[in-house]
CSV table of C-alpha atoms in Angstrom, one decimal:
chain,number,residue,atom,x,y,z
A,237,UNK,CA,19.8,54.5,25.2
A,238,UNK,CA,20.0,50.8,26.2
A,239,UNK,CA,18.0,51.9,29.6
A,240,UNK,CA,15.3,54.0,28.0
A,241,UNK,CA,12.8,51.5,28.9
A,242,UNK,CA,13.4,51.9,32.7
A,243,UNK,CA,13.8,56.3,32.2
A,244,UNK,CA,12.2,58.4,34.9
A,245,UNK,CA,11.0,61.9,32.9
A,246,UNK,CA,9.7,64.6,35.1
A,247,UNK,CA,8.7,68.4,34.1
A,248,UNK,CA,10.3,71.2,35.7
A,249,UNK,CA,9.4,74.1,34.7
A,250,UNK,CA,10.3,74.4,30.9
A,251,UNK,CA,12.8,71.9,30.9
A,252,UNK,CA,12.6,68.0,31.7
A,253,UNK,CA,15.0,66.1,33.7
A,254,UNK,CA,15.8,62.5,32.8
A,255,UNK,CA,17.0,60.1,34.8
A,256,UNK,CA,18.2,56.5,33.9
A,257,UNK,CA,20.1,53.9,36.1
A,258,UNK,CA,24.3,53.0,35.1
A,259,UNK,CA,24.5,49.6,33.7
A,260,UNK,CA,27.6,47.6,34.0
A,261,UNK,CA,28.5,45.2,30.3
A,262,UNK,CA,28.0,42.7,32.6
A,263,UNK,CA,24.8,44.0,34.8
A,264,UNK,CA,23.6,44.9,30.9
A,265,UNK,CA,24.2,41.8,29.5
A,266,UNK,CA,22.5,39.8,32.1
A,267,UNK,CA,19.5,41.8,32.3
A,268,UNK,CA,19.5,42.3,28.5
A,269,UNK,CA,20.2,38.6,27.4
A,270,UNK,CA,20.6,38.0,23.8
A,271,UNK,CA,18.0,35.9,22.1
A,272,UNK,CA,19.6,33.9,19.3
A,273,UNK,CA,17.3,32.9,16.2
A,274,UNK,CA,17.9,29.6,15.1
A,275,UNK,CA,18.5,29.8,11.4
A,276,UNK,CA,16.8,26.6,9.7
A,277,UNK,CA,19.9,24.3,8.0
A,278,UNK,CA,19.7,22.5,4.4
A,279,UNK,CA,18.8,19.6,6.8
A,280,UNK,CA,15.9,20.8,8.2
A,281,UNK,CA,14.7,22.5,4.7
A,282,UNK,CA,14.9,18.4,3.3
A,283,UNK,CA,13.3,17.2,6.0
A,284,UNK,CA,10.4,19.3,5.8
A,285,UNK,CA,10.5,18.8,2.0
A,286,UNK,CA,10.4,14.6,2.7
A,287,UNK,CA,7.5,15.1,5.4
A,288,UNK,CA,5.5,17.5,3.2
A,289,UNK,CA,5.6,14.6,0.4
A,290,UNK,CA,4.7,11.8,2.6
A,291,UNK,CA,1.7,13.3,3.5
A,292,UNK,CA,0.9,14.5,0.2
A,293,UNK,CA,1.6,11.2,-1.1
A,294,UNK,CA,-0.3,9.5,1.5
A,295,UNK,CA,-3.9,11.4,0.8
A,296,UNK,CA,-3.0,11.2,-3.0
A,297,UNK,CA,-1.9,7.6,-3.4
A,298,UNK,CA,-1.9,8.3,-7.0
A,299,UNK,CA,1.4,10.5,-7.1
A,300,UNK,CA,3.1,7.7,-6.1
A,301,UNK,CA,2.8,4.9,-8.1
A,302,UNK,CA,1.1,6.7,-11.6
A,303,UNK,CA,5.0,8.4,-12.4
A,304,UNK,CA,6.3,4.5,-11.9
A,305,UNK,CA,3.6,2.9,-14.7
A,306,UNK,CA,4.7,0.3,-16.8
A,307,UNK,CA,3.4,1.5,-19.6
A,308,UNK,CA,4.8,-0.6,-22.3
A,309,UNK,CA,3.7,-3.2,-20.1
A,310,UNK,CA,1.0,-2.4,-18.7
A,311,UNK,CA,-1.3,-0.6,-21.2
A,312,UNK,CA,-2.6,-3.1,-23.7
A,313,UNK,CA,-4.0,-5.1,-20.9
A,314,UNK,CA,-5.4,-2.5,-18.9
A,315,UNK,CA,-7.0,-1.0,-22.3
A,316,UNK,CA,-8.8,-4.6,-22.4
A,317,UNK,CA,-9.8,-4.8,-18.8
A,318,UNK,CA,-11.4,-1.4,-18.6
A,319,UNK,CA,-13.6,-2.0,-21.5
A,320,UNK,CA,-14.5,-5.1,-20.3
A,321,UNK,CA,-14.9,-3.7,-16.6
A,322,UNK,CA,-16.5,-0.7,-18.5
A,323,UNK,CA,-19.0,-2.7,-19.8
A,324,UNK,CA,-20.3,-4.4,-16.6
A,325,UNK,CA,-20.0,-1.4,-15.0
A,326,UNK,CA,-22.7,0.3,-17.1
A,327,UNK,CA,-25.2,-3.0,-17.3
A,328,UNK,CA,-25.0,-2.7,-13.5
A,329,UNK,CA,-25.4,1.0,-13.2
A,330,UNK,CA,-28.5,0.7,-14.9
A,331,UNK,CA,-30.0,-2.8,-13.0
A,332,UNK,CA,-28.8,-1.0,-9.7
A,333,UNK,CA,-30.8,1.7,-9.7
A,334,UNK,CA,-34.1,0.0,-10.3
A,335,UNK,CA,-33.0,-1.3,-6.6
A,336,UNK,CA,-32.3,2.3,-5.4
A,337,UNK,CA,-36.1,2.7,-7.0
A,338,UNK,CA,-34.9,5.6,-9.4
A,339,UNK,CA,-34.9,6.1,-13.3
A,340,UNK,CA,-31.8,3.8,-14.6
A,341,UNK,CA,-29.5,6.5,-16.1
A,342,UNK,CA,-28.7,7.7,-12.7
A,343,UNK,CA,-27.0,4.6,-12.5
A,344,UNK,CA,-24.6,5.7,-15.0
A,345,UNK,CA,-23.8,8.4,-12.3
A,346,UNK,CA,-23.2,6.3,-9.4
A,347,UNK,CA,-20.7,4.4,-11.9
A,348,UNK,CA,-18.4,7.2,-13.1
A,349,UNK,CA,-17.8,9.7,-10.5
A,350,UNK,CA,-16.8,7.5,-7.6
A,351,UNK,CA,-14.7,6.0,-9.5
A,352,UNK,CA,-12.8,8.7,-10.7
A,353,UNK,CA,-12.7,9.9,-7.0
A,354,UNK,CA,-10.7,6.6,-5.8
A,355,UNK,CA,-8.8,6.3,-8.4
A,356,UNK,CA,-7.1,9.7,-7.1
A,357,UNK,CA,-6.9,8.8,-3.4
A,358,UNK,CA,-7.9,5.0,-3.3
A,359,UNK,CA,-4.8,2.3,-1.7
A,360,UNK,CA,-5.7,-0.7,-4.1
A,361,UNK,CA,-4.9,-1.4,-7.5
A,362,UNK,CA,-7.6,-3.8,-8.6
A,363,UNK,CA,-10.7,-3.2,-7.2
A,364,UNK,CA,-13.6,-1.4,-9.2
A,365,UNK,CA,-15.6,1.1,-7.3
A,366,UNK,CA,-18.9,1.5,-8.7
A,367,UNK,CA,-22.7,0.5,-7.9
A,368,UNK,CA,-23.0,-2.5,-5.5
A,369,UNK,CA,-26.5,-4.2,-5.2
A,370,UNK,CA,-26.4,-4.7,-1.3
A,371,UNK,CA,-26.1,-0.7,-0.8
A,372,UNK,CA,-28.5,-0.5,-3.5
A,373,UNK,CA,-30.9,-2.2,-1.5
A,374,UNK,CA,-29.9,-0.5,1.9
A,375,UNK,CA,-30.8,3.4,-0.2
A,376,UNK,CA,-33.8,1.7,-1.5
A,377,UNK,CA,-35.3,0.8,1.5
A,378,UNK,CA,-35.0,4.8,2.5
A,379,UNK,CA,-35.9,6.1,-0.8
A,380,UNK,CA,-39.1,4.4,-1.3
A,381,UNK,CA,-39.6,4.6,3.0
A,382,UNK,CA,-39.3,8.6,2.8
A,383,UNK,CA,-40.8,8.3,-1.0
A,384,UNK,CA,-43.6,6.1,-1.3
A,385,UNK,CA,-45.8,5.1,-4.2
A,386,UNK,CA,-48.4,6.8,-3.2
A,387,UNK,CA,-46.3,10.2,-2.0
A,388,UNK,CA,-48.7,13.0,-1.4
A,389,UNK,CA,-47.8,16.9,-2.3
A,390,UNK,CA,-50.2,19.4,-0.7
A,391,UNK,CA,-52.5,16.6,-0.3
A,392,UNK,CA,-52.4,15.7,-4.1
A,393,UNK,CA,-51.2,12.4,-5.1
A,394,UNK,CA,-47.9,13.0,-7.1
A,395,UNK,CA,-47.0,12.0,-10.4
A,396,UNK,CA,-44.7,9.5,-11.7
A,397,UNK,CA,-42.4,12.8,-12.5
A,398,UNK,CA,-42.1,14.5,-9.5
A,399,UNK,CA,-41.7,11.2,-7.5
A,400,UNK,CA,-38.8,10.1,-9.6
A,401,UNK,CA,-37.3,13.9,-8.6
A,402,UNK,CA,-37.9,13.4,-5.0
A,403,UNK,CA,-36.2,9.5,-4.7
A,404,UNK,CA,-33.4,11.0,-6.9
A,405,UNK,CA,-32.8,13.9,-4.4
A,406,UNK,CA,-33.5,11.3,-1.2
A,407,UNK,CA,-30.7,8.8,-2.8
A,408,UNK,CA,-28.5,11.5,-3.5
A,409,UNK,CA,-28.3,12.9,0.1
A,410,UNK,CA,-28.7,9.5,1.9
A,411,UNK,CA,-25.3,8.8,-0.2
A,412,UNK,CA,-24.1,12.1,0.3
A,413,UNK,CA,-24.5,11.3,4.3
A,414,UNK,CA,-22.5,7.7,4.1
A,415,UNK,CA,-19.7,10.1,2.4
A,416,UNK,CA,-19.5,12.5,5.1
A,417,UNK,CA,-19.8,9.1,7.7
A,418,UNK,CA,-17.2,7.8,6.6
A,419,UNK,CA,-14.7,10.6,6.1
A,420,UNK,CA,-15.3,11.7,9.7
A,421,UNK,CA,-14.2,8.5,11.4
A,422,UNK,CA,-11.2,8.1,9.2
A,423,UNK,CA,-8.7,9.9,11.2
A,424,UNK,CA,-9.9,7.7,14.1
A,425,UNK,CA,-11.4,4.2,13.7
A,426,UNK,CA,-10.2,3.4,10.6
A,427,UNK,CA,-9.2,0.0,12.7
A,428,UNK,CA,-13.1,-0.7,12.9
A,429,UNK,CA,-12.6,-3.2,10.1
A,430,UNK,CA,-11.0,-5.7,12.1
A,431,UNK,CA,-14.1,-6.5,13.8
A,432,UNK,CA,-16.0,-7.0,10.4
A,433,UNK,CA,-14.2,-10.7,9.4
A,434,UNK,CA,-14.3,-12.2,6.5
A,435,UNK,CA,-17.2,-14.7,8.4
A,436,UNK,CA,-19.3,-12.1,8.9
A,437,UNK,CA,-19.1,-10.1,5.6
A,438,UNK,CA,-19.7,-13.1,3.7
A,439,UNK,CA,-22.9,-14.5,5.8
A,440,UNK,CA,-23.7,-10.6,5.4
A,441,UNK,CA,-23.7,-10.6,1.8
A,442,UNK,CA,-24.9,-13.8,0.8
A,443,UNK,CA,-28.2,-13.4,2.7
A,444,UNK,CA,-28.0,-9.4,1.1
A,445,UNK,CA,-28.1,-11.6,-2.0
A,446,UNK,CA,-31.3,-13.3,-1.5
A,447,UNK,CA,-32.8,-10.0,-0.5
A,448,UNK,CA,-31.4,-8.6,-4.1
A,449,UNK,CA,-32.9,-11.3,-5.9
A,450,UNK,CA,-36.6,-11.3,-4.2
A,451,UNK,CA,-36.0,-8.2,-5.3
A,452,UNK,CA,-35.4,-8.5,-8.9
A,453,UNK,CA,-38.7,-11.1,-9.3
A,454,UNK,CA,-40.8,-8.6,-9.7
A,455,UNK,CA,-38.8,-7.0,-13.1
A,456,UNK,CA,-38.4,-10.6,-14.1
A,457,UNK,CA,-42.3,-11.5,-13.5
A,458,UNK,CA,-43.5,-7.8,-14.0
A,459,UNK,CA,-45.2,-7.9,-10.7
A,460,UNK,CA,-46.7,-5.0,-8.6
A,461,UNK,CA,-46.1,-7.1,-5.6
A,462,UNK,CA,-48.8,-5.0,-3.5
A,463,UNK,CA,-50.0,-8.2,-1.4
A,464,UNK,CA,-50.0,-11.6,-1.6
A,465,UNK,CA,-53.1,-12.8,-3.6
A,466,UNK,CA,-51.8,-11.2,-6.8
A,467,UNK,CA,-52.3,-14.3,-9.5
A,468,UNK,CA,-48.6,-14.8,-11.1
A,469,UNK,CA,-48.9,-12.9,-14.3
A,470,UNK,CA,-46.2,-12.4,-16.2
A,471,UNK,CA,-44.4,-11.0,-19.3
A,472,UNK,CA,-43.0,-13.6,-21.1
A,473,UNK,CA,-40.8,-11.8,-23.0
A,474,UNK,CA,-38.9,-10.2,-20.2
A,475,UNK,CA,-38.8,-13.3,-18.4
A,476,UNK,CA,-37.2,-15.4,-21.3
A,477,UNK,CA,-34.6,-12.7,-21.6
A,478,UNK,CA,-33.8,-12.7,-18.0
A,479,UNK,CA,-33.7,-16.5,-17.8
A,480,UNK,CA,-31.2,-16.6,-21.1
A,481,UNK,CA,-28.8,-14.4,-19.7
A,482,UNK,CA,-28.8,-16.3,-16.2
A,483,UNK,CA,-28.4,-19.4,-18.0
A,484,UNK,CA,-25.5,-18.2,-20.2
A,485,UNK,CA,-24.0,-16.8,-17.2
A,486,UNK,CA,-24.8,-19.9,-15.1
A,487,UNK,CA,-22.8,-21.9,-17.7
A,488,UNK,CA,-19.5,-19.9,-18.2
A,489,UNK,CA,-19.3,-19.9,-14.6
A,490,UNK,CA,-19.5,-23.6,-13.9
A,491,UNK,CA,-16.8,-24.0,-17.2
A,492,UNK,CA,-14.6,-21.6,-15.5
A,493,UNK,CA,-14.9,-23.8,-11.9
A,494,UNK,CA,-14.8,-27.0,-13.3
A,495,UNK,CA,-11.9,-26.9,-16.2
A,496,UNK,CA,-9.8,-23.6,-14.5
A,497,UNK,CA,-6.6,-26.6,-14.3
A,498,UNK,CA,-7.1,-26.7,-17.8
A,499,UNK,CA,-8.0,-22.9,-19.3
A,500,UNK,CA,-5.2,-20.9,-19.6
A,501,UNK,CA,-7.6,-18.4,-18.7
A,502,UNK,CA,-11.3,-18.1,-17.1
A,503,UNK,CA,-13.6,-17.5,-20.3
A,504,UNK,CA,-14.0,-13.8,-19.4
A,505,UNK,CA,-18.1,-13.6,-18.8
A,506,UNK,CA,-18.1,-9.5,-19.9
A,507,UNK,CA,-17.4,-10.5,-23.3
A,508,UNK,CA,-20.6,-12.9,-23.0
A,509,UNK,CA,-22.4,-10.0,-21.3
A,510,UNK,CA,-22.6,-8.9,-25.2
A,511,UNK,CA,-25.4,-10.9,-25.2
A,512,UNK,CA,-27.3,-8.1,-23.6
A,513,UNK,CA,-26.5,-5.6,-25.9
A,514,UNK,CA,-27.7,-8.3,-28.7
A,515,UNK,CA,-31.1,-8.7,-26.9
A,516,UNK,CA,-31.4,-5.0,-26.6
A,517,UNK,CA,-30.7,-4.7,-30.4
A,518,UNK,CA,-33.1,-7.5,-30.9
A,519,UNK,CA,-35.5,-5.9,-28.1
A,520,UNK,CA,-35.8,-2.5,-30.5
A,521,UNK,CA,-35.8,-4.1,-34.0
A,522,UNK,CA,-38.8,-6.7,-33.1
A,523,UNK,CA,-40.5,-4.3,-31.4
A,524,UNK,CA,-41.2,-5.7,-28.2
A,525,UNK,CA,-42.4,-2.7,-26.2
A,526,UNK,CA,-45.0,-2.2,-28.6
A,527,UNK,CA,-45.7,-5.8,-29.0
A,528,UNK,CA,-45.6,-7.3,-25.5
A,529,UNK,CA,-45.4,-4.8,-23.4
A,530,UNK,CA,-41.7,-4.7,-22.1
A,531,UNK,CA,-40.8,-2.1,-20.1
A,532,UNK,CA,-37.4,-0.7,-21.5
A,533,UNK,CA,-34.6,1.6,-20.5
A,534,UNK,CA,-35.6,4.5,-22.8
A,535,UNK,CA,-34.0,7.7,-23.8
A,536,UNK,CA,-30.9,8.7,-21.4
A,537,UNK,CA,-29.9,12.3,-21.1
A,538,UNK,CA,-26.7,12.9,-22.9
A,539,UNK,CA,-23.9,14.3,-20.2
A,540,UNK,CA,-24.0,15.0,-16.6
A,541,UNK,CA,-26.7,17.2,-14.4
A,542,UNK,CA,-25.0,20.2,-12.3
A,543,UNK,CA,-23.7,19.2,-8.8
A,544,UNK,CA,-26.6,19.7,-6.0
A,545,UNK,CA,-26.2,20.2,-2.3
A,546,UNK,CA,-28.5,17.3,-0.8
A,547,UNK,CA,-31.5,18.0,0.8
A,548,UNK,CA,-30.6,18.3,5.4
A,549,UNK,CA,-34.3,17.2,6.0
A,550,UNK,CA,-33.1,13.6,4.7
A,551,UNK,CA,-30.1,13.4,7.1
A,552,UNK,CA,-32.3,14.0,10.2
A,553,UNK,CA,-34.8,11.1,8.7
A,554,UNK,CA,-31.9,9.0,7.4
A,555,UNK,CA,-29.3,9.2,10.1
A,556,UNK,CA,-29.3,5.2,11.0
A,557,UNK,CA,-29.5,4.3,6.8
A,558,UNK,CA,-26.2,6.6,6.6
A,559,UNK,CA,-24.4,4.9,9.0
A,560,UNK,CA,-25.5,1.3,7.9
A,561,UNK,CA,-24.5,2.1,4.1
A,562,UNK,CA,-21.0,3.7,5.4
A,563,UNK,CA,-20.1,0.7,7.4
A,564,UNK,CA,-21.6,-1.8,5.4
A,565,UNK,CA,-20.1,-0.2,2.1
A,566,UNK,CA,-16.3,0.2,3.4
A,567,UNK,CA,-16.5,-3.0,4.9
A,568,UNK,CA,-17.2,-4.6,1.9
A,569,UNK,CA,-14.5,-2.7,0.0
A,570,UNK,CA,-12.1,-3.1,2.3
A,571,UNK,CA,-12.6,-7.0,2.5
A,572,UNK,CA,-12.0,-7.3,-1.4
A,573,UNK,CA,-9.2,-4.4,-1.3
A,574,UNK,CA,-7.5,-6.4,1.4
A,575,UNK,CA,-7.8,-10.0,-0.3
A,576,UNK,CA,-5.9,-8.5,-4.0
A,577,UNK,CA,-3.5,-6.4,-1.5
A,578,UNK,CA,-2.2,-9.6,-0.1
A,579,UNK,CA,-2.3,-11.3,-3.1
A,580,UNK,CA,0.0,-8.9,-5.1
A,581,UNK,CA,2.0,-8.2,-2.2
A,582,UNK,CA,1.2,-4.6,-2.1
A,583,UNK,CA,0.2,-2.1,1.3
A,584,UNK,CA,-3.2,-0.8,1.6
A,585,UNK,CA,-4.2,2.1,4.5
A,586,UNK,CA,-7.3,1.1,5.7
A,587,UNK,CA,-7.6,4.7,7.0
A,588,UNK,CA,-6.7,6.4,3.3
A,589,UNK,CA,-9.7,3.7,2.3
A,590,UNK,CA,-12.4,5.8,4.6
A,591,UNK,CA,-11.4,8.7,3.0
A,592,UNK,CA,-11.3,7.2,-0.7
A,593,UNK,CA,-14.9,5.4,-0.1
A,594,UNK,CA,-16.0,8.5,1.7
A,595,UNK,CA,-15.1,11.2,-1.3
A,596,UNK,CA,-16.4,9.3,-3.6
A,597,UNK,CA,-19.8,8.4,-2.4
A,598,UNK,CA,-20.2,13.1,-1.4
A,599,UNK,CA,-19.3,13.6,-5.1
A,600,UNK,CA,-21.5,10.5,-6.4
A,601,UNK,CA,-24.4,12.0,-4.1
A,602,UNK,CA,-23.6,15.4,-5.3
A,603,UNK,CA,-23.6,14.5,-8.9
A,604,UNK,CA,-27.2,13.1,-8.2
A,605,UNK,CA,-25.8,9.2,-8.0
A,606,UNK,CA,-25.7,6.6,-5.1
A,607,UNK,CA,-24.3,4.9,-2.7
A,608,UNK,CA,-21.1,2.9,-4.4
A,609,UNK,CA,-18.5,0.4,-2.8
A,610,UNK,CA,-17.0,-2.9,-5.1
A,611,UNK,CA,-17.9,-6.6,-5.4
A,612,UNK,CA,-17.6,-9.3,-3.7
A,613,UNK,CA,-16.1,-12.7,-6.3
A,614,UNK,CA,-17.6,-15.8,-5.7
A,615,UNK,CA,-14.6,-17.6,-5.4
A,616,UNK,CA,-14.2,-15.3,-2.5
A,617,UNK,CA,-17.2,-15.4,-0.5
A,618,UNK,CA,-16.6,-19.4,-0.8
A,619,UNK,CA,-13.2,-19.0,0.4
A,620,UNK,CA,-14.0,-16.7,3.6
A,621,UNK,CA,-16.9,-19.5,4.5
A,622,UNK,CA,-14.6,-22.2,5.9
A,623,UNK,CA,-12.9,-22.3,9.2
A,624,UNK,CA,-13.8,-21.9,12.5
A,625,UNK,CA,-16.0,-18.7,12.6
A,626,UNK,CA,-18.4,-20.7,11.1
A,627,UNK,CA,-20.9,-20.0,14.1
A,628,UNK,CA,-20.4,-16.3,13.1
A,629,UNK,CA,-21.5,-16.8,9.2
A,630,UNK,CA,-24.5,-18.7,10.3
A,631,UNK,CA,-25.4,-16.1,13.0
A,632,UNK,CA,-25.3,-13.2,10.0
A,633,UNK,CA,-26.5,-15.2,7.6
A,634,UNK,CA,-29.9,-15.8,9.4
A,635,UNK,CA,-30.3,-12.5,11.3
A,636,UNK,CA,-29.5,-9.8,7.8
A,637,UNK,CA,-32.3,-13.0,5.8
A,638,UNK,CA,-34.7,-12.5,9.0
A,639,UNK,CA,-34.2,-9.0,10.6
A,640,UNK,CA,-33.2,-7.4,7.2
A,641,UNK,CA,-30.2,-5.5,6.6
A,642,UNK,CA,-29.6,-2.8,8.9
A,643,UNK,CA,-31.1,-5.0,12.2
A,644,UNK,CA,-28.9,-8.0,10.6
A,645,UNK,CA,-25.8,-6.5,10.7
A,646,UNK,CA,-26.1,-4.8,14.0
A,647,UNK,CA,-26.6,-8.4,15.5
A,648,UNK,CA,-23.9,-9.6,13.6
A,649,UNK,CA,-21.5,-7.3,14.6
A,650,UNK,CA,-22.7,-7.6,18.2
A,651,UNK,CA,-22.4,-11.4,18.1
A,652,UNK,CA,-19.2,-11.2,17.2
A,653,UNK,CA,-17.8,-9.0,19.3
A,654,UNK,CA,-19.4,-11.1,22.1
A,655,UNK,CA,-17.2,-14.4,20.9
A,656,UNK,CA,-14.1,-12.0,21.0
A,657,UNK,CA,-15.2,-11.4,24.9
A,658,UNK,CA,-15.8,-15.1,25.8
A,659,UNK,CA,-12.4,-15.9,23.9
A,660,UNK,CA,-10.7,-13.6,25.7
A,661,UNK,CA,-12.0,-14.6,28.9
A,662,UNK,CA,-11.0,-18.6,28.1
């Protein structure tokens, strides 16, 4: 039987005649060699067990160090800080999105999900992903270029209604786009950051922050800013309120610079941010929509709206705006991540970052929000000033103030890497 494969059957007449050749053991064994299965070991079974966790640990940061929680230590303070980051987080949410140029309680959105995204698969411990104003800005400038005030449907002029629909849906997918960005590059160039220095992300952002507050004037002053010649005509109630809170703000800042050798602790500023929530309460008791005309927040829809796939038309308008937020938003997150990381002697995976940013901004878009990253201290932009890449701040600085923010920080980044060549060549 062990030759059947090589049998020669051939009818003859009724019968058949089979014929096989005569195999030696050894002529057998060489022609018929034995294949031996390898039978895995307790070894190899714990080493696939260890490599299976890495991995797993590595995309979910959070298995690893949420079992470890000092939570007898830990709790009481974190309880604080997340109210008091909770608290900023939703006053911002809802300035943001008059940047983004949609109703404020999409804000609220932009605020929530991403950060319950990166707090699953985020690398830092400290930093608070939510709205940021520069990417505000940046999915502005495409809503309101793809959405405009005077958006046409079958040659009709819109209404305030369906043009608040429409910048909703072009924020949401612009956002959706940065999210898909920056998970694709992840597996790849999540080194790209260390062409983005400190230099450059600080001359980047400080001139992003004159850009932000040009653009707040016009909620301060209640300007239409069409042209040029508009007389400055303002609502002095709205711009008494704005100029309180800057001042309070203003002050606790410069107590917290000047005495911080003698606090035991900065004055926190969210706790003074209740001053907001006092004017609103005084806003809606005196009545000052009806009585001077300030514009207010209104109603907000109680819960969250369906996920929505985002709209592909947008992507093939918005390509260069998705890849501007993605960079500019991991960049920036990344640079903050980075400074806490080394402060608290902790690793961060710049590549497990992409992903984190990246997941959060598709389910923020799909959730109807926008574009989100973290903030930048002050104490931290002053500290990445200094040194000898001076020449590089200045360079950002002017270009993002003069060329705006997408041109900006394509020069930037060019400029830089053009020093790295001349270095290189010295």
């Amino acid at each position: 039987l062990s030759g059947i494969s090589e049998e020669m059957v051939e009818p003859v007449g009724n019968h058949y005649v089979v014929a096989r050749p005569v195999y030696s053991e050894k002529l057998f064994d060489e022609e018929h060699e034995k294949l031996h299965r390898y039978h895995k070991t307790f070894r190899d079974h714990l080493k696939l067990y260890f490599r299976v966790k890495k991995t797993a640990l590595g995309l979910f940061p959070v298995a690893s160090w949420l079992p470890v929680y000092r939570f007898k230590e830990w709790i009481l303070s974190d309880i604080v800080s997340g109210i008091n980051t909770g608290l900023v987080a939703v006053l911002q949410g809802l300035a943001f999105a008059l940047l983004v140029n949609v109703p404020p309680g999409y804000g609220l959105y932009a605020g929530f999900f991403p950060l319950l995204v990166y707090f699953i698969f985020g690398t830092s411990r400290h930093i608070s992903v939510g709205p940021f104003p520069v990417l505000s800005l940046m999915v502005g400038g495409a809503v309101v270029r793809l959405i405009p005030d005077d958006f046409t449907v079958n040659g009709t002029l819109a209404n305030t209604s369906t043009i608040n629909e429409e910048r909703v849906i072009v924020a949401a997918s612009v956002t959706f786009l940065a999210g898909i960005l920056q998970v694709g590059v992840c597996l790849r160039f999540g080194f790209i950051v260390i062409y983005l220095s400190q230099s450059l992300i600080s001359g980047f952002t400080t001139a992003a922050a004159v850009h932000v507050v040009v653009s707040q004037l016009k909620f301060m002053f209640q300007l239409t800013v069409p042209g040029f010649n508009t007389p400055l005509e303002t609502n002095v109630a709205d711009l008494v309120t704005s100029l309180i809170v800057l001042l309070i703000v203003f002050v606790v800042k410069e107590m917290n610079d000047r005495y911080k050798e003698k606090l035991p602790t900065p004055i926190p500023i969210e706790f003074l941010l209740v001053t907001t929530v006092l004017a609103a309460l005084i806003s809606y008791f005196a009545k000052f929509e009806e009585k001077f005309n300030v514009a207010i927040v209104g109603k907000l829809e109680e819960g969250f709206q369906g996920p929505a796939a985002p709209d592909m038309s947008v992507f093939q308008r918005c390509i260069g705006d998705g890849i501007s937020i993605a960079i500019v938003g991991f960049a920036v997150g990344f640079s903050v991540a980075k400074v806490y990381s080394i402060k608290h002697d902790y690793p961060l995976d710049g590549n497990q970052e992409l992903i984190a940013y990246g997941l959060s901004n598709i389910v923020g878009g799909s959730f109807k929000g926008f574009a989100s990253s973290t903030a930048l201290s002050r104490s931290g932009v002053q500290e990445s000033t200094g040194g000898k890449s001076q020449a590089i701040w200045v360079v950002t600085f002017l270009a993002t103030l003069l060329l705006g923010l997408d041109i900006g920080l394509a020069v930037a980044v060019a400029f830089q890497l053009l020093t790295v060549v001349i270095r290189s060549q010295m």
